[in-house]
Coordinates of C-alpha atoms (C1' of nucleotides) in Angstrom, one line a residue:
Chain A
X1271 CA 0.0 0.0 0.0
X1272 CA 1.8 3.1 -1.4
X1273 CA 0.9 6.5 -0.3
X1274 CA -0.2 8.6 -3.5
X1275 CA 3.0 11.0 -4.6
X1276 CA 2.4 14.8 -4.3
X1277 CA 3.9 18.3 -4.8
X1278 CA 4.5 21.1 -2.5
X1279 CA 3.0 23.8 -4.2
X1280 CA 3.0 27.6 -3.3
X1281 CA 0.2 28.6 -1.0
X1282 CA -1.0 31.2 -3.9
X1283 CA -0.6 28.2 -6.5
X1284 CA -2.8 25.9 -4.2
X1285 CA -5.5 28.8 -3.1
X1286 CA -6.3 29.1 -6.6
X1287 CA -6.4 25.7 -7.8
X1288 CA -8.5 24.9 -5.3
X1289 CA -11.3 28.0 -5.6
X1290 CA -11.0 27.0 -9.4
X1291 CA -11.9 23.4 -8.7
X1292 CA -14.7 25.0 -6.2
X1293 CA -16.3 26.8 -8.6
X1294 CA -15.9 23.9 -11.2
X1295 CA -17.9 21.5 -8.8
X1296 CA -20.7 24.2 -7.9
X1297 CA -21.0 25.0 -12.0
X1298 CA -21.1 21.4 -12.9
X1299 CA -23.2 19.8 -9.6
X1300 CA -24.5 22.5 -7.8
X1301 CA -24.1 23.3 -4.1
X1302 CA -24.9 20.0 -3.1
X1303 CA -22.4 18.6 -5.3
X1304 CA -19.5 20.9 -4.2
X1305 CA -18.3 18.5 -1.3
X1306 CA -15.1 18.8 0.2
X1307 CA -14.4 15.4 -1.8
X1308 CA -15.6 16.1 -4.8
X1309 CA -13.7 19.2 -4.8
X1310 CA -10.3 17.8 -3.4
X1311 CA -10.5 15.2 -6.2
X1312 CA -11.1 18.6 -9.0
X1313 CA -8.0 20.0 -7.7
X1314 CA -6.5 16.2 -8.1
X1315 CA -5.3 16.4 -3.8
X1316 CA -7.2 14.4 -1.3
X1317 CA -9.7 16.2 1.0
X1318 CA -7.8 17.2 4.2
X1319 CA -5.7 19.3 2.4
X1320 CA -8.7 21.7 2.0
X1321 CA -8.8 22.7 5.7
X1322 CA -5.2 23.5 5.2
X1323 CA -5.9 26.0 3.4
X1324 CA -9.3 27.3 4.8
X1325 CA -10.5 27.2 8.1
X1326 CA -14.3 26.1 6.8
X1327 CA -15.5 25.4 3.5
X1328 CA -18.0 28.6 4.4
X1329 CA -14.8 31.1 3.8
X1330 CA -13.8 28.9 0.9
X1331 CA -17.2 30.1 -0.5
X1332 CA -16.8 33.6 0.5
X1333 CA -13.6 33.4 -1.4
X1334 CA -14.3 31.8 -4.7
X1335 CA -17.4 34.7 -4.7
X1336 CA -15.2 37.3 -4.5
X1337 CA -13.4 36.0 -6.9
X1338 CA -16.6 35.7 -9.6
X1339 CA -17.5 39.0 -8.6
X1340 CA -14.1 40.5 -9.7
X1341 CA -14.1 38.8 -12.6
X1342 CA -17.6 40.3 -14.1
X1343 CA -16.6 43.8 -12.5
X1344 CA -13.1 44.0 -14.4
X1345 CA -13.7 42.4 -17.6
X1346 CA -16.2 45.3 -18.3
X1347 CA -14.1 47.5 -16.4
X1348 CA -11.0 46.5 -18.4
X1349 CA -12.7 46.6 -22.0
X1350 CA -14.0 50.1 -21.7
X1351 CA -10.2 51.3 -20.0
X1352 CA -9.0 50.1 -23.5
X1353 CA -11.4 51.7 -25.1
X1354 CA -10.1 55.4 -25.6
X1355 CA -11.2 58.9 -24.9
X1356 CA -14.6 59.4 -25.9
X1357 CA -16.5 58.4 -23.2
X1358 CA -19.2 57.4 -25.3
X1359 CA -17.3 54.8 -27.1
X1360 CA -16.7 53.7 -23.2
X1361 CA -19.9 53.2 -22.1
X1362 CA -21.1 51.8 -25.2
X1363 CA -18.4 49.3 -24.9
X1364 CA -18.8 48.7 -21.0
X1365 CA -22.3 48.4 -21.8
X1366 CA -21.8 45.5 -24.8
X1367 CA -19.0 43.5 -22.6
X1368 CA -21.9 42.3 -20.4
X1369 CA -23.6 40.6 -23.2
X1370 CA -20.6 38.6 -24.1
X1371 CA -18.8 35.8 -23.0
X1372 CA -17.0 35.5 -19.9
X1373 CA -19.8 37.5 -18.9
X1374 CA -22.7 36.3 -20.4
X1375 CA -22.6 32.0 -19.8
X1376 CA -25.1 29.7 -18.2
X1377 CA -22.1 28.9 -15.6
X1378 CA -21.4 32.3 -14.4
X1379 CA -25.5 32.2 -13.4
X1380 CA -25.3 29.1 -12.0
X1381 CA -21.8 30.3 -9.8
X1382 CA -23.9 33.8 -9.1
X1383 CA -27.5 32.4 -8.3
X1384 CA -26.0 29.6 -6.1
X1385 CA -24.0 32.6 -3.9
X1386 CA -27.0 34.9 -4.2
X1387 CA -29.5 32.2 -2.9
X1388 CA -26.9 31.2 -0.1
X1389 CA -27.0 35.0 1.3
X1390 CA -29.4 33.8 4.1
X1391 CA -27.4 31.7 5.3
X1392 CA -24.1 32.9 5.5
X1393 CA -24.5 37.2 5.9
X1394 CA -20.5 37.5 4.8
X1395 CA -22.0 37.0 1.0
X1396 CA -24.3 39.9 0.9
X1397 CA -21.6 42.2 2.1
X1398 CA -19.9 40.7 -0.5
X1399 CA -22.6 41.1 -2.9
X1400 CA -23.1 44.7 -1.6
X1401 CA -19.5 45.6 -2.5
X1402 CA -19.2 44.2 -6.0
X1403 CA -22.7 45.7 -6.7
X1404 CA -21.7 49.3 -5.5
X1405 CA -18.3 48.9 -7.4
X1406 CA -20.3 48.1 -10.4
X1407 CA -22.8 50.5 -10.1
X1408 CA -20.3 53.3 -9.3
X1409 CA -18.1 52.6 -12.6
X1410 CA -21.2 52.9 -14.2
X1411 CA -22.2 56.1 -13.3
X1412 CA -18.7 57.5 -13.5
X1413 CA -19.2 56.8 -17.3
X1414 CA -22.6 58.5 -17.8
X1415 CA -21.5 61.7 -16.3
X1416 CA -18.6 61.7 -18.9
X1417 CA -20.8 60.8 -21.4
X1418 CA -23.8 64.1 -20.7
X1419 CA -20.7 66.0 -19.8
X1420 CA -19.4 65.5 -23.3
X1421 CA -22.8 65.8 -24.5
X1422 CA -22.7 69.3 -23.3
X1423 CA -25.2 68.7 -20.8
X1424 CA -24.8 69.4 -16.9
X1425 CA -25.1 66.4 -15.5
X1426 CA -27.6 66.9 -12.2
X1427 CA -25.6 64.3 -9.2
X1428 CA -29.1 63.0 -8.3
X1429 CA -29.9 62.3 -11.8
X1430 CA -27.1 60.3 -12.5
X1431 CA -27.6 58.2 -9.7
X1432 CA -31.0 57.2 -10.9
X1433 CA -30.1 56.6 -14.1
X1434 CA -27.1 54.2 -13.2
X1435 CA -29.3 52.7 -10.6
X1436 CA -31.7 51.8 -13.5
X1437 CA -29.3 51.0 -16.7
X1438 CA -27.4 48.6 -14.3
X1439 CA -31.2 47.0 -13.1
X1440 CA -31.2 46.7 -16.9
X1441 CA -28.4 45.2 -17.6
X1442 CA -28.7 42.6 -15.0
X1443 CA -31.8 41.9 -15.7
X1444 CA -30.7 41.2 -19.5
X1445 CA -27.7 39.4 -18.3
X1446 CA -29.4 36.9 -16.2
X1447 CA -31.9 35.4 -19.2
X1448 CA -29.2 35.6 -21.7
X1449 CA -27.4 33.3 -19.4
X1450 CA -30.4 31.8 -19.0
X1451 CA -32.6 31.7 -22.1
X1452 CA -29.6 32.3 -24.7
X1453 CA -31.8 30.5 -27.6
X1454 CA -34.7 33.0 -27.2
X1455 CA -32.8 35.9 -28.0
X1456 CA -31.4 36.4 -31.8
X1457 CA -27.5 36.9 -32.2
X1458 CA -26.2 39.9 -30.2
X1459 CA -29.6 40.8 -29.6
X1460 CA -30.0 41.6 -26.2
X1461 CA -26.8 43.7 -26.4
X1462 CA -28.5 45.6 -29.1
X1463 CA -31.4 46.0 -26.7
X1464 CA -29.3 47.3 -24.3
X1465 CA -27.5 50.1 -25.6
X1466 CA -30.5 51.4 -27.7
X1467 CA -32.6 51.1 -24.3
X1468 CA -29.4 53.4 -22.9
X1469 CA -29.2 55.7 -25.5
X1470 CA -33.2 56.5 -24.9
X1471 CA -32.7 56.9 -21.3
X1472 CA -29.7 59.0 -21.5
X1473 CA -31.4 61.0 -24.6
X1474 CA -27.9 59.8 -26.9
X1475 CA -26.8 58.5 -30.0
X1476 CA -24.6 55.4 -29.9
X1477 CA -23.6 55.7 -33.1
X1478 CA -21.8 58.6 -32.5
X1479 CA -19.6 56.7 -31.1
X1480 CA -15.9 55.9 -32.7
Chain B
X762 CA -43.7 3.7 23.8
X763 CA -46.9 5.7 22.1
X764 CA -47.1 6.5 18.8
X765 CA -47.4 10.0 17.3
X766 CA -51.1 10.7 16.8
X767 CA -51.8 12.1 13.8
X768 CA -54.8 13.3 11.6
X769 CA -55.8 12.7 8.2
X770 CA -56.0 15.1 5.7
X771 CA -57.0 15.9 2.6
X772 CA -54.5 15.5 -0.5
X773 CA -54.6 19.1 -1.7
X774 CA -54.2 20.2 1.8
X775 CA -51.1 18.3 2.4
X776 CA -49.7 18.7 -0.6
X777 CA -49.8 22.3 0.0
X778 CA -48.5 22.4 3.7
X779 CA -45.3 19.7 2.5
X780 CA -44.5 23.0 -0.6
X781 CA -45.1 25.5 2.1
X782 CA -42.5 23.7 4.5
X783 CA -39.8 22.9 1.4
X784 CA -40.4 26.7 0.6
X785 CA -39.4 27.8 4.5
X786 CA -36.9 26.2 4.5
X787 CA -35.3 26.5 1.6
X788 CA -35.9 29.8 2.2
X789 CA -34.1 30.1 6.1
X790 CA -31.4 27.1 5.8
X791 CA -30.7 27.2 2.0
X792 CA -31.0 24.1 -0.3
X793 CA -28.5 22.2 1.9
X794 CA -30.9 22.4 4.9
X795 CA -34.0 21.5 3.1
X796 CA -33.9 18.1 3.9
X797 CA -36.2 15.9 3.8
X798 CA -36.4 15.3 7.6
X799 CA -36.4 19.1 8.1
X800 CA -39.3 19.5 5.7
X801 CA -41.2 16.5 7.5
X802 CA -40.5 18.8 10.7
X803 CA -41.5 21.9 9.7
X804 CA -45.0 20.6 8.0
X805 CA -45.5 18.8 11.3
X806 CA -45.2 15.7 10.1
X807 CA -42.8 12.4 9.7
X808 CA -40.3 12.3 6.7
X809 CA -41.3 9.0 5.3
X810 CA -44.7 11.1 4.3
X811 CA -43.3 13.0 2.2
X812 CA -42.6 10.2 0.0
X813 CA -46.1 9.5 -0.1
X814 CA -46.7 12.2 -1.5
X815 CA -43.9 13.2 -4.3
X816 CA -42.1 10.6 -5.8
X817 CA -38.7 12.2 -5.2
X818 CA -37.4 15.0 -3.8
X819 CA -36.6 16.5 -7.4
X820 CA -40.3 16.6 -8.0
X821 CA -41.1 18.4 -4.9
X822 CA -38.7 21.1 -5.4
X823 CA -40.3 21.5 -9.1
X824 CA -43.6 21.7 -7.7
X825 CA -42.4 24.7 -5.2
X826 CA -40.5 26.5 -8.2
X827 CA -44.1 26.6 -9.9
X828 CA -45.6 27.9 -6.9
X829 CA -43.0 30.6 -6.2
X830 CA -42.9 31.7 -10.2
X831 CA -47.2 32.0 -10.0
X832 CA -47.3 33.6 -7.1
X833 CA -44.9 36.4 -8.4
X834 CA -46.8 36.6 -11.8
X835 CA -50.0 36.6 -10.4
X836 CA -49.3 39.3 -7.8
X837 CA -48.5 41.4 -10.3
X838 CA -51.3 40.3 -13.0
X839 CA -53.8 40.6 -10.4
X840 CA -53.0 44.2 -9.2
X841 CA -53.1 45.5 -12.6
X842 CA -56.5 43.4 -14.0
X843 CA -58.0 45.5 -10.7
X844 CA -57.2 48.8 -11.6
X845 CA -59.8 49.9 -14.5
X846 CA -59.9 50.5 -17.8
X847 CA -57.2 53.2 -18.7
X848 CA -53.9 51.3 -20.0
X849 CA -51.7 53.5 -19.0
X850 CA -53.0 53.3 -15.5
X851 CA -52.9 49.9 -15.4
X852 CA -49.6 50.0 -16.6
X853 CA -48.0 51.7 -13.5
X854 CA -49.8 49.4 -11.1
X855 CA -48.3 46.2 -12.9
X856 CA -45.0 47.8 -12.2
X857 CA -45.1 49.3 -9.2
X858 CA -46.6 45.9 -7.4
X859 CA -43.1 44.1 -8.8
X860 CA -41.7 46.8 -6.1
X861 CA -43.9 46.4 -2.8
X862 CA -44.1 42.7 -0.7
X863 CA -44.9 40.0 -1.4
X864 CA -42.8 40.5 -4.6
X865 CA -40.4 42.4 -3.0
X866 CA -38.8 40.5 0.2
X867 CA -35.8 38.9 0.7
X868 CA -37.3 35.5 1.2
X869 CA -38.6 35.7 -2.5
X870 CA -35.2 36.5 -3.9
X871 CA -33.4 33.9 -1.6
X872 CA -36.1 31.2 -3.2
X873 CA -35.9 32.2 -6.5
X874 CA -32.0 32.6 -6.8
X875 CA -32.0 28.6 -5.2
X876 CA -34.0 27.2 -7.9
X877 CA -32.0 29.5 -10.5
X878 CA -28.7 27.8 -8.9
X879 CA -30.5 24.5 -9.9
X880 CA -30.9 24.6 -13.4
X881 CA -27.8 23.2 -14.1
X882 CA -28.8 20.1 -11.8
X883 CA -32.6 20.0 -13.1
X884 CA -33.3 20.6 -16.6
X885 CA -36.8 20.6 -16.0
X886 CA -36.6 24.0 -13.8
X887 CA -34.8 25.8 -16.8
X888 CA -38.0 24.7 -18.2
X889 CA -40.6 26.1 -15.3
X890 CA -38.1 29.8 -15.5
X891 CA -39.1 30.1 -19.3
X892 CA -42.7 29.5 -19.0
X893 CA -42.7 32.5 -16.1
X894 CA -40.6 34.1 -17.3
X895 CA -42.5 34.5 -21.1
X896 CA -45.6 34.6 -19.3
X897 CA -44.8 37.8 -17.8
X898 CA -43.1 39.5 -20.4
X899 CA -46.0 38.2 -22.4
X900 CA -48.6 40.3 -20.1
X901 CA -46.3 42.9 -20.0
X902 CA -46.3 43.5 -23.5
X903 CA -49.6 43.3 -23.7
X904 CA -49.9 46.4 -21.5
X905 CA -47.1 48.1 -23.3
X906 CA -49.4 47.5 -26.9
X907 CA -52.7 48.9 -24.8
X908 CA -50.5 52.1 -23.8
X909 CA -49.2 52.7 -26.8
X910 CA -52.5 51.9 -28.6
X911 CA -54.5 54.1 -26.1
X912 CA -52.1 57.4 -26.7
X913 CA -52.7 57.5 -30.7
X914 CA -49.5 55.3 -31.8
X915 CA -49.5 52.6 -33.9
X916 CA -47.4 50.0 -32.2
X917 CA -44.8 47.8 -34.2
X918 CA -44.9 44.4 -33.3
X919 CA -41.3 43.8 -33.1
X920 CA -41.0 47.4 -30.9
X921 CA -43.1 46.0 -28.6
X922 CA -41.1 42.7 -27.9
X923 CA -38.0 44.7 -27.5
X924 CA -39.4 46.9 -25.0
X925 CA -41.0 44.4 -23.3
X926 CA -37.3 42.4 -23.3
X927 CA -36.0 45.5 -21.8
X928 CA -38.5 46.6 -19.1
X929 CA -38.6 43.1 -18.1
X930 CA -34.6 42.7 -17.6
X931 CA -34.8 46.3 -16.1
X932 CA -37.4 45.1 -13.6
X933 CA -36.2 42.0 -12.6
X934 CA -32.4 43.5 -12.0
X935 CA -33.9 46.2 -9.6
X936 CA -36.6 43.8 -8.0
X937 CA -33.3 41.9 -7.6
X938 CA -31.4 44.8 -5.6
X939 CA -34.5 45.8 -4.1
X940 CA -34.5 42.4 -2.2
X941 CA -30.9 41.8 -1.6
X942 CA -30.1 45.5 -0.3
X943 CA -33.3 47.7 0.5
X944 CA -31.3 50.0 2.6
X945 CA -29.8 51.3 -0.2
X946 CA -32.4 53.0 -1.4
X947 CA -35.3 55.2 0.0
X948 CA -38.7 54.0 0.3
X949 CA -40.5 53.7 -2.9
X950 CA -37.2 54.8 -4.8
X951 CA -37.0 51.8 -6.9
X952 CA -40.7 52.0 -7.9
X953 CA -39.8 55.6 -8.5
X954 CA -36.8 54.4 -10.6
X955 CA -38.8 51.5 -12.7
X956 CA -42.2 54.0 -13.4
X957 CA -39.3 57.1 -14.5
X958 CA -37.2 54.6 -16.9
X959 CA -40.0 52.7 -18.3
X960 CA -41.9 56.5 -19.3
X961 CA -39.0 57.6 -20.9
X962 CA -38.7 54.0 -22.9
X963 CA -42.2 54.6 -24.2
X964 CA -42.2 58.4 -24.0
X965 CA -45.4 58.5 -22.0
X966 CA -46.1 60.6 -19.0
X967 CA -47.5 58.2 -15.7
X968 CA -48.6 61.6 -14.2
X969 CA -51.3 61.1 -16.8
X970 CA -53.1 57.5 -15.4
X971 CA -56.0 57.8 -12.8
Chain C
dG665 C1' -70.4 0.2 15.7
dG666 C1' -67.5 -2.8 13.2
dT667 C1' -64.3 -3.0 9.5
dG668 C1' -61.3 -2.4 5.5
dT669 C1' -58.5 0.9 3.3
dG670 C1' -54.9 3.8 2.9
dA671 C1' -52.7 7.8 5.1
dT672 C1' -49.2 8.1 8.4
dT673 C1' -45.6 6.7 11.6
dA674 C1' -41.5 4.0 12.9
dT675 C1' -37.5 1.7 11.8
dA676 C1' -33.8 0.3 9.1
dC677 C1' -30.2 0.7 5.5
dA678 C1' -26.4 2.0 2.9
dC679 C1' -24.0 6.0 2.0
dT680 C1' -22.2 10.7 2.3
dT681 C1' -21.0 14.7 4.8
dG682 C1' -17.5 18.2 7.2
dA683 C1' -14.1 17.9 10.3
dA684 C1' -10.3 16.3 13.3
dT685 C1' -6.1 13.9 14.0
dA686 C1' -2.1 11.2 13.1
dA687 C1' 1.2 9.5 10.0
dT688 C1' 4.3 10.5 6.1
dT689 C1' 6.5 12.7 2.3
dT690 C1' 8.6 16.7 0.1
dT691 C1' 11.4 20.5 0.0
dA692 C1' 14.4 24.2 1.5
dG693 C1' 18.5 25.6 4.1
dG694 C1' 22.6 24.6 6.5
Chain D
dC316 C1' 24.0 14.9 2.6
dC317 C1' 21.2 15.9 6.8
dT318 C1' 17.7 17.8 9.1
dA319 C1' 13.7 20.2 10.4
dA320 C1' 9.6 22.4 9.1
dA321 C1' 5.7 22.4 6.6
dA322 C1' 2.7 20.5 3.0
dT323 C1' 0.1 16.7 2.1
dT324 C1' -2.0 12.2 2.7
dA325 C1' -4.5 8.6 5.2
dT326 C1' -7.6 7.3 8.6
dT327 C1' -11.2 8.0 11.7
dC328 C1' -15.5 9.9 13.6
dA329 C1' -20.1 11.2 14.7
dA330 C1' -23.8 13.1 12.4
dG331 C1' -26.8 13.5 8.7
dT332 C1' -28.5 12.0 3.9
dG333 C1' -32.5 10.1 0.7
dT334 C1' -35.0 6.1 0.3
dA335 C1' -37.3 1.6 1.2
dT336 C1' -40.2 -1.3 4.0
dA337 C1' -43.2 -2.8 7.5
dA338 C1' -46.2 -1.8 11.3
dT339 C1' -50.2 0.9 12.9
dC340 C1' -53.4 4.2 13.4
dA341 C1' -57.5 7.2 11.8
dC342 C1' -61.4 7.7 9.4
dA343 C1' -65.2 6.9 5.8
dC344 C1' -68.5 3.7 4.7
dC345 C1' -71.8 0.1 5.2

DNA sequence: GGTGTGATTATACACTTGAATAATTTTAGG
DNA sequence: CCTAAAATTATTCAAGTGTATAATCACACC
């Protein structure tokens, strides 16, 4: 009887592996399914190494959610940075990011709704929730007041905060049954529902954009 | 050693209280604490019954999803088949009622984000979302064709599914915040929000229902 | 007011769960 | 090369899981 051979790996190495492997098994099997065994045997390490590295599977979970929350915040985040200096070109772009993959794919729901619906249980998510939401939110209204302040318009504080409050309602709301419901929506629709839904609220032209 | 008296009861009635105890607890100890024996518990009654009356615990669940999605459409279909005969009108009470309890409450969103974090699990609750979820963009369509009818414009068909698509997604994403962090926003604010956005989608004027 | 039917309880089973602990292997530093 | 520390595995534990089956109680009907 041989013990199985294994590596020493750095702690940041093993963290990661092993929130990937987490969110793997709740993707693939659902909270239920995301045992300590099941994901020990994703990260290919046997189970007790787990509370090596967390104290309780609970902050294993709060950690693989902050993760997913990063993820959908800075790959909108990052595409409209790239974007260049006309800040409608940047929303429109931050805007269209959401309705693509990473963003857009049945697992990302499945990883967000399974945190979401475990909010009662452990408080620590909502906080998290709270915080990626706000971050979110607040990127989002940074980019309409560039936008009616390149417009030309004097973009009212209150005013702004509505409007992002509502556009990012929207785009969640779209998000979640593309993820959901991809085949009732044509190609690219829902994006182009989106932006033309923005450019009413905002009272703007898209295709003035570069 | 005397054995638990018990009563007889109808099917319908039973049925009902063993959903209404999946739903509670689902709803305080997240999927992982719905168990069968905790269900049995909470409906007052022993966990073999249970199998009496659904032939898996799968089936149960679906049963509770379909309760949960017709309670939400309903709440809202009803409020707005109550209000008279002006569209518009009826309009702004279909929305608003998405934003006051029972829609609104974090129980709701803590059941509906559990059965969402299923789907991946249990094809057949992908299948109970859709049918909600087009039945409610269906009705509120409907409204949105009555509204636009009732002010003198001839509504396009293919307008009309577009801006149902996107008051629906804008809806749900704030019904969404709504339940997770009220705090963040005043009293009414989100209504406020939703009834603003959807009259500058349409280019109607609320202040006009009865 | 018995009595038969089926709703309900009680018990058992085989398995899985998160966690704790002890035993070992790897790796870095002298 | 040795050695010591730390990473990793193996084993164990008590509790809880969904389901199956048999015993029994409640109630409708004659």
């Amino acid at each position: 009887m041989t013990r199985r051979p294994f590596r020493h790996e750095s702690e940041d190495v093993r963290r990661q592996d092993l929130i990937a492997a987490t969110l793997d098994c709740i993707a693939d099997y659902g909270i239920q399914g995301a045992t300590v065994r099941q994901i020990a045997e994703r990260a290919g390490v046997t189970p007790g190494l787990i509370r090596h590295y967390f104290v309780s599977k609970e902050r294993m979970f709060q950690t693989a959610y902050r993760e997913i929350m990063n993820t959908m915040f800075e790959t909108a985040s990052k595409a409209s940075e790239e974007h260049g200096s006309d800040a409608i070109g940047r929303l429109k772009v931050f805007v269209l990011a959401n309705f693509r993959p990473p963003i857009i794919d049945p697992r990302m729901l499945s990883l967000w709704a399974t945190f979401i619906s475990q909010i009662g249980v452990d408080p620590e998510l909502a906080s998290i929730h709270r915080e990626g939401y706000l971050a979110f939110r607040d990127r989002l209204e940074t980019l309409l007041q560039d936008v009616l302040t390149e417009a030309g318009r004097k973009p009212n504080q209150d005013d702004c905060r509505r409007m992002a409050i509502a556009i990012n309602g929207m785009i969640d709301g779209l998000w979640l049954e593309g993820c959901m419901a991809g085949s009732l929506f044509r190609e690219q629709e829902l994006g182009d529902i989106a932006l033309a839904s923005v450019a009413t609220l905002l009272g703007i032209d898209f295709d003035k954009a570069s």
